């Protein structure tokens, strides 16, 4: 007899707490990193709750702009909504420091 064995990757996720979008090629884009992620959503908000950036693609990050203009250095709220391959919903809400 035969059996189907489905092996899901372990879930692991992390995100930095600061980035420096100054065009030097180092740490210019903000995004989360991980494995075992089936669905991904990242949103960035300013201190008044206005959404500045949103993506559903783990490979696309925030470059520190809003409507084509650089935002001010400071603290921004980041929210990640994730779904693991095992069907587990994960949510992370934190702050990211933008330094120029």
Coordinates of N, CA and C in Angstrom, one line a residue:
X1 N 0.8 -1.2 0.0 CA 0.0 0.0 0.0 C 0.9 1.2 0.0
X2 N 0.3 2.4 -0.4 CA 1.0 3.6 -0.5 C 0.3 4.6 0.4
X3 N 1.1 5.6 0.9 CA 0.5 6.7 1.7 C 1.2 8.0 1.2
X4 N 0.5 9.0 1.2 CA 1.0 10.3 0.9 C 1.5 11.0 2.1
X5 N 2.7 11.4 2.1 CA 3.3 12.1 3.2 C 3.6 13.6 2.8
X6 N 3.0 14.5 3.5 CA 3.2 15.9 3.2 C 4.1 16.5 4.3
X7 N 5.2 17.0 3.9 CA 6.1 17.7 4.8 C 6.1 19.2 4.6
X8 N 5.6 19.9 5.6 CA 5.6 21.3 5.5 C 6.9 21.9 6.1
X9 N 7.4 23.0 5.5 CA 8.6 23.6 6.1 C 8.3 24.2 7.5
X10 N 9.3 24.2 8.4 CA 9.1 24.9 9.6 C 8.8 26.4 9.4
X11 N 8.1 27.0 10.3 CA 7.8 28.4 10.1 C 8.8 29.2 10.9
X12 N 9.4 30.2 10.3 CA 10.3 31.1 10.9 C 10.2 32.5 10.3
X13 N 10.1 33.5 11.1 CA 9.9 34.9 10.6 C 10.6 35.9 11.4
X14 N 11.3 36.8 10.8 CA 11.9 37.9 11.6 C 11.8 39.2 10.7
X15 N 12.0 40.3 11.4 CA 12.0 41.6 10.7 C 12.9 42.6 11.5
X16 N 13.6 43.4 10.8 CA 14.5 44.4 11.5 C 13.7 45.5 12.2
X17 N 14.3 46.1 13.1 CA 13.7 47.2 13.8 C 14.1 48.6 13.3
X18 N 15.0 48.6 12.3 CA 15.5 49.9 11.7 C 16.0 49.6 10.3
X19 N 16.0 50.7 9.5 CA 16.6 50.6 8.2 C 17.0 52.0 7.8
X20 N 17.9 52.1 6.8 CA 18.5 53.4 6.4 C 18.4 53.6 4.8
X21 N 17.2 54.0 4.4 CA 17.0 54.2 2.9 C 17.7 55.5 2.4
X22 N 19.0 55.4 2.4 CA 19.8 56.6 2.0 C 20.5 56.4 0.6
X23 N 20.2 55.3 -0.1 CA 20.7 55.1 -1.4 C 22.1 54.6 -1.5
X24 N 22.7 54.1 -0.3 CA 24.1 53.6 -0.4 C 24.1 52.1 -0.7
X25 N 23.0 51.5 -0.9 CA 22.9 50.1 -1.3 C 22.9 49.1 -0.1
X26 N 23.0 49.6 1.1 CA 23.0 48.8 2.3 C 21.8 49.2 3.1
X27 N 20.9 48.2 3.4 CA 19.8 48.4 4.3 C 18.8 49.5 3.8
X28 N 18.7 49.6 2.4 CA 17.8 50.6 1.9 C 16.3 50.2 1.8
X29 N 16.0 49.0 1.9 CA 14.7 48.5 1.7 C 14.2 47.8 3.0
X30 N 13.0 48.0 3.5 CA 12.5 47.4 4.7 C 11.5 46.3 4.3
X31 N 11.7 45.1 4.9 CA 10.8 44.0 4.7 C 11.1 42.9 5.7
X32 N 10.2 42.0 5.8 CA 10.3 40.8 6.7 C 11.0 39.7 5.9
X33 N 11.5 38.7 6.7 CA 12.2 37.6 6.1 C 11.7 36.3 6.8
X34 N 11.6 35.2 6.1 CA 11.3 34.0 6.8 C 11.1 32.8 5.8
X35 N 10.7 31.7 6.4 CA 10.5 30.5 5.7 C 9.1 29.9 6.1
X36 N 8.5 29.1 5.3 CA 7.3 28.4 5.7 C 6.1 29.4 5.6
X37 N 6.2 30.4 4.8 CA 5.1 31.4 4.7 C 4.3 31.2 3.4
X38 N 3.0 30.9 3.6 CA 2.1 30.7 2.4 C 1.6 32.0 1.9
X39 N 1.1 32.9 2.8 CA 0.6 34.2 2.5 C 1.2 35.3 3.4
X40 N 1.5 36.4 2.8 CA 2.3 37.5 3.4 C 1.6 38.8 3.1
X41 N 1.5 39.6 4.1 CA 1.0 41.0 3.9 C 1.8 41.9 4.9
X42 N 2.4 43.0 4.4 CA 3.1 43.9 5.2 C 2.5 45.3 5.0
X43 N 2.2 46.0 6.1 CA 1.7 47.4 6.0 C 2.5 48.3 6.9
X44 N 2.8 49.5 6.4 CA 3.5 50.5 7.1 C 2.6 51.7 7.4
X45 N 2.6 52.2 8.6 CA 1.7 53.3 9.0 C 2.6 54.4 9.6
X46 N 2.1 55.7 9.5 CA 2.7 56.8 10.2 C 2.1 56.9 11.6
X47 N 2.6 57.8 12.4 CA 2.2 57.9 13.8 C 0.7 58.3 13.9
X48 N 0.0 58.8 12.9 CA -1.4 59.1 12.9 C -2.2 58.0 12.3
X49 N -1.6 56.9 12.0 CA -2.4 55.7 11.5 C -2.6 55.7 10.0
X50 N -2.0 56.6 9.3 CA -2.2 56.7 7.8 C -1.3 55.6 7.2
X51 N -1.9 54.8 6.3 CA -1.1 53.7 5.7 C -0.2 54.3 4.6
X52 N 1.1 54.1 4.7 CA 2.0 54.6 3.7 C 2.4 53.6 2.7
X53 N 2.4 52.3 3.0 CA 2.8 51.3 2.1 C 2.1 50.0 2.5
X54 N 1.9 49.2 1.4 CA 1.3 47.8 1.6 C 1.8 46.9 0.5
X55 N 2.1 45.7 0.9 CA 2.5 44.7 -0.1 C 2.0 43.3 0.3
X56 N 1.8 42.5 -0.7 CA 1.5 41.1 -0.4 C 2.6 40.2 -0.9
X57 N 3.7 40.8 -1.4 CA 4.8 40.0 -1.9 C 6.0 40.1 -1.0
X58 N 6.4 39.0 -0.5 CA 7.5 39.0 0.5 C 8.8 39.5 -0.1
X59 N 8.9 39.5 -1.4 CA 10.1 40.0 -2.1 C 10.1 41.5 -2.3
X60 N 9.0 42.2 -2.0 CA 8.9 43.6 -2.3 C 8.9 44.3 -0.9
X61 N 9.8 45.3 -0.7 CA 9.9 46.0 0.6 C 9.6 47.5 0.4
X62 N 9.6 48.2 1.5 CA 9.4 49.6 1.6 C 10.7 50.4 1.4
X63 N 10.7 51.4 0.5 CA 11.9 52.1 0.3 C 11.9 53.5 1.1
X64 N 11.0 53.7 2.0 CA 11.0 54.9 2.8 C 10.3 56.1 2.1
X65 N 9.5 55.8 1.1 CA 8.8 56.9 0.5 C 7.3 56.7 0.6
X66 N 6.6 57.8 0.3 CA 5.1 57.8 0.2 C 4.7 58.7 -0.9
X67 N 4.0 58.1 -1.9 CA 3.6 58.8 -3.1 C 4.9 59.5 -3.8
X68 N 6.0 58.7 -3.8 CA 7.2 59.2 -4.5 C 8.1 60.1 -3.8
X69 N 7.7 60.5 -2.6 CA 8.5 61.5 -1.8 C 9.0 60.8 -0.6
X70 N 10.3 61.1 -0.2 CA 10.9 60.6 1.0 C 10.1 61.0 2.2
X71 N 9.8 60.0 3.1 CA 9.2 60.4 4.4 C 10.3 60.8 5.4
X72 N 9.9 61.5 6.4 CA 10.9 62.0 7.4 C 11.4 60.9 8.2
X73 N 12.7 61.0 8.7 CA 13.2 60.0 9.6 C 12.3 60.0 10.8
X74 N 12.2 58.8 11.4 CA 11.4 58.7 12.6 C 10.9 57.2 12.8
X75 N 9.9 57.1 13.7 CA 9.4 55.8 14.0 C 8.1 55.6 13.3
X76 N 8.0 54.4 12.7 CA 6.8 54.0 11.9 C 6.3 52.7 12.5
X77 N 5.0 52.5 12.3 CA 4.3 51.2 12.7 C 4.4 50.3 11.6
X78 N 4.7 49.0 11.8 CA 4.7 48.0 10.8 C 3.8 46.8 11.3
X79 N 3.0 46.3 10.4 CA 2.1 45.2 10.7 C 2.3 44.1 9.6
X80 N 2.5 42.9 10.1 CA 2.7 41.8 9.3 C 1.5 40.8 9.6
X81 N 0.8 40.4 8.5 CA -0.2 39.3 8.6 C 0.3 38.2 7.7
X82 N 0.5 37.0 8.4 CA 1.1 35.9 7.7 C 0.2 34.7 7.9
X83 N 0.3 33.8 6.9 CA -0.3 32.4 7.0 C 0.8 31.4 6.7
X84 N 1.0 30.5 7.7 CA 2.0 29.5 7.5 C 1.5 28.4 6.5
X85 N 2.4 27.6 6.0 CA 2.0 26.4 5.2 C 1.1 25.5 5.9
X86 N 1.2 25.5 7.3 CA 0.4 24.6 8.1 C -1.0 25.2 8.4
X87 N -1.3 26.4 7.8 CA -2.6 27.1 8.0 C -2.7 27.9 9.3
X88 N -1.6 28.2 9.9 CA -1.6 29.0 11.1 C -1.5 30.4 10.8
X89 N -2.4 31.2 11.3 CA -2.3 32.7 11.1 C -1.4 33.3 12.1
X90 N -0.5 34.2 11.7 CA 0.4 34.9 12.5 C 0.3 36.4 12.3
X91 N 0.3 37.2 13.3 CA 0.3 38.6 13.2 C 1.4 39.3 14.1
X92 N 2.1 40.2 13.5 CA 3.2 40.9 14.2 C 2.9 42.4 14.0
X93 N 2.9 43.1 15.1 CA 2.8 44.6 15.0 C 3.9 45.1 15.8
X94 N 4.7 46.0 15.2 CA 5.9 46.5 15.9 C 6.2 47.9 15.4
X95 N 7.4 48.4 15.7 CA 7.8 49.7 15.2 C 9.1 49.5 14.4
X96 N 9.3 50.4 13.4 CA 10.5 50.4 12.6 C 11.0 51.8 12.6
X97 N 12.3 52.0 12.8 CA 13.0 53.3 12.9 C 13.6 53.5 11.5
X98 N 13.2 54.6 10.9 CA 13.8 55.0 9.6 C 14.9 56.1 9.9
X99 N 16.1 55.8 9.5 CA 17.2 56.6 9.7 C 17.8 57.0 8.3
X100 N 18.0 58.3 8.1 CA 18.6 58.7 6.8 C 20.0 59.1 7.0

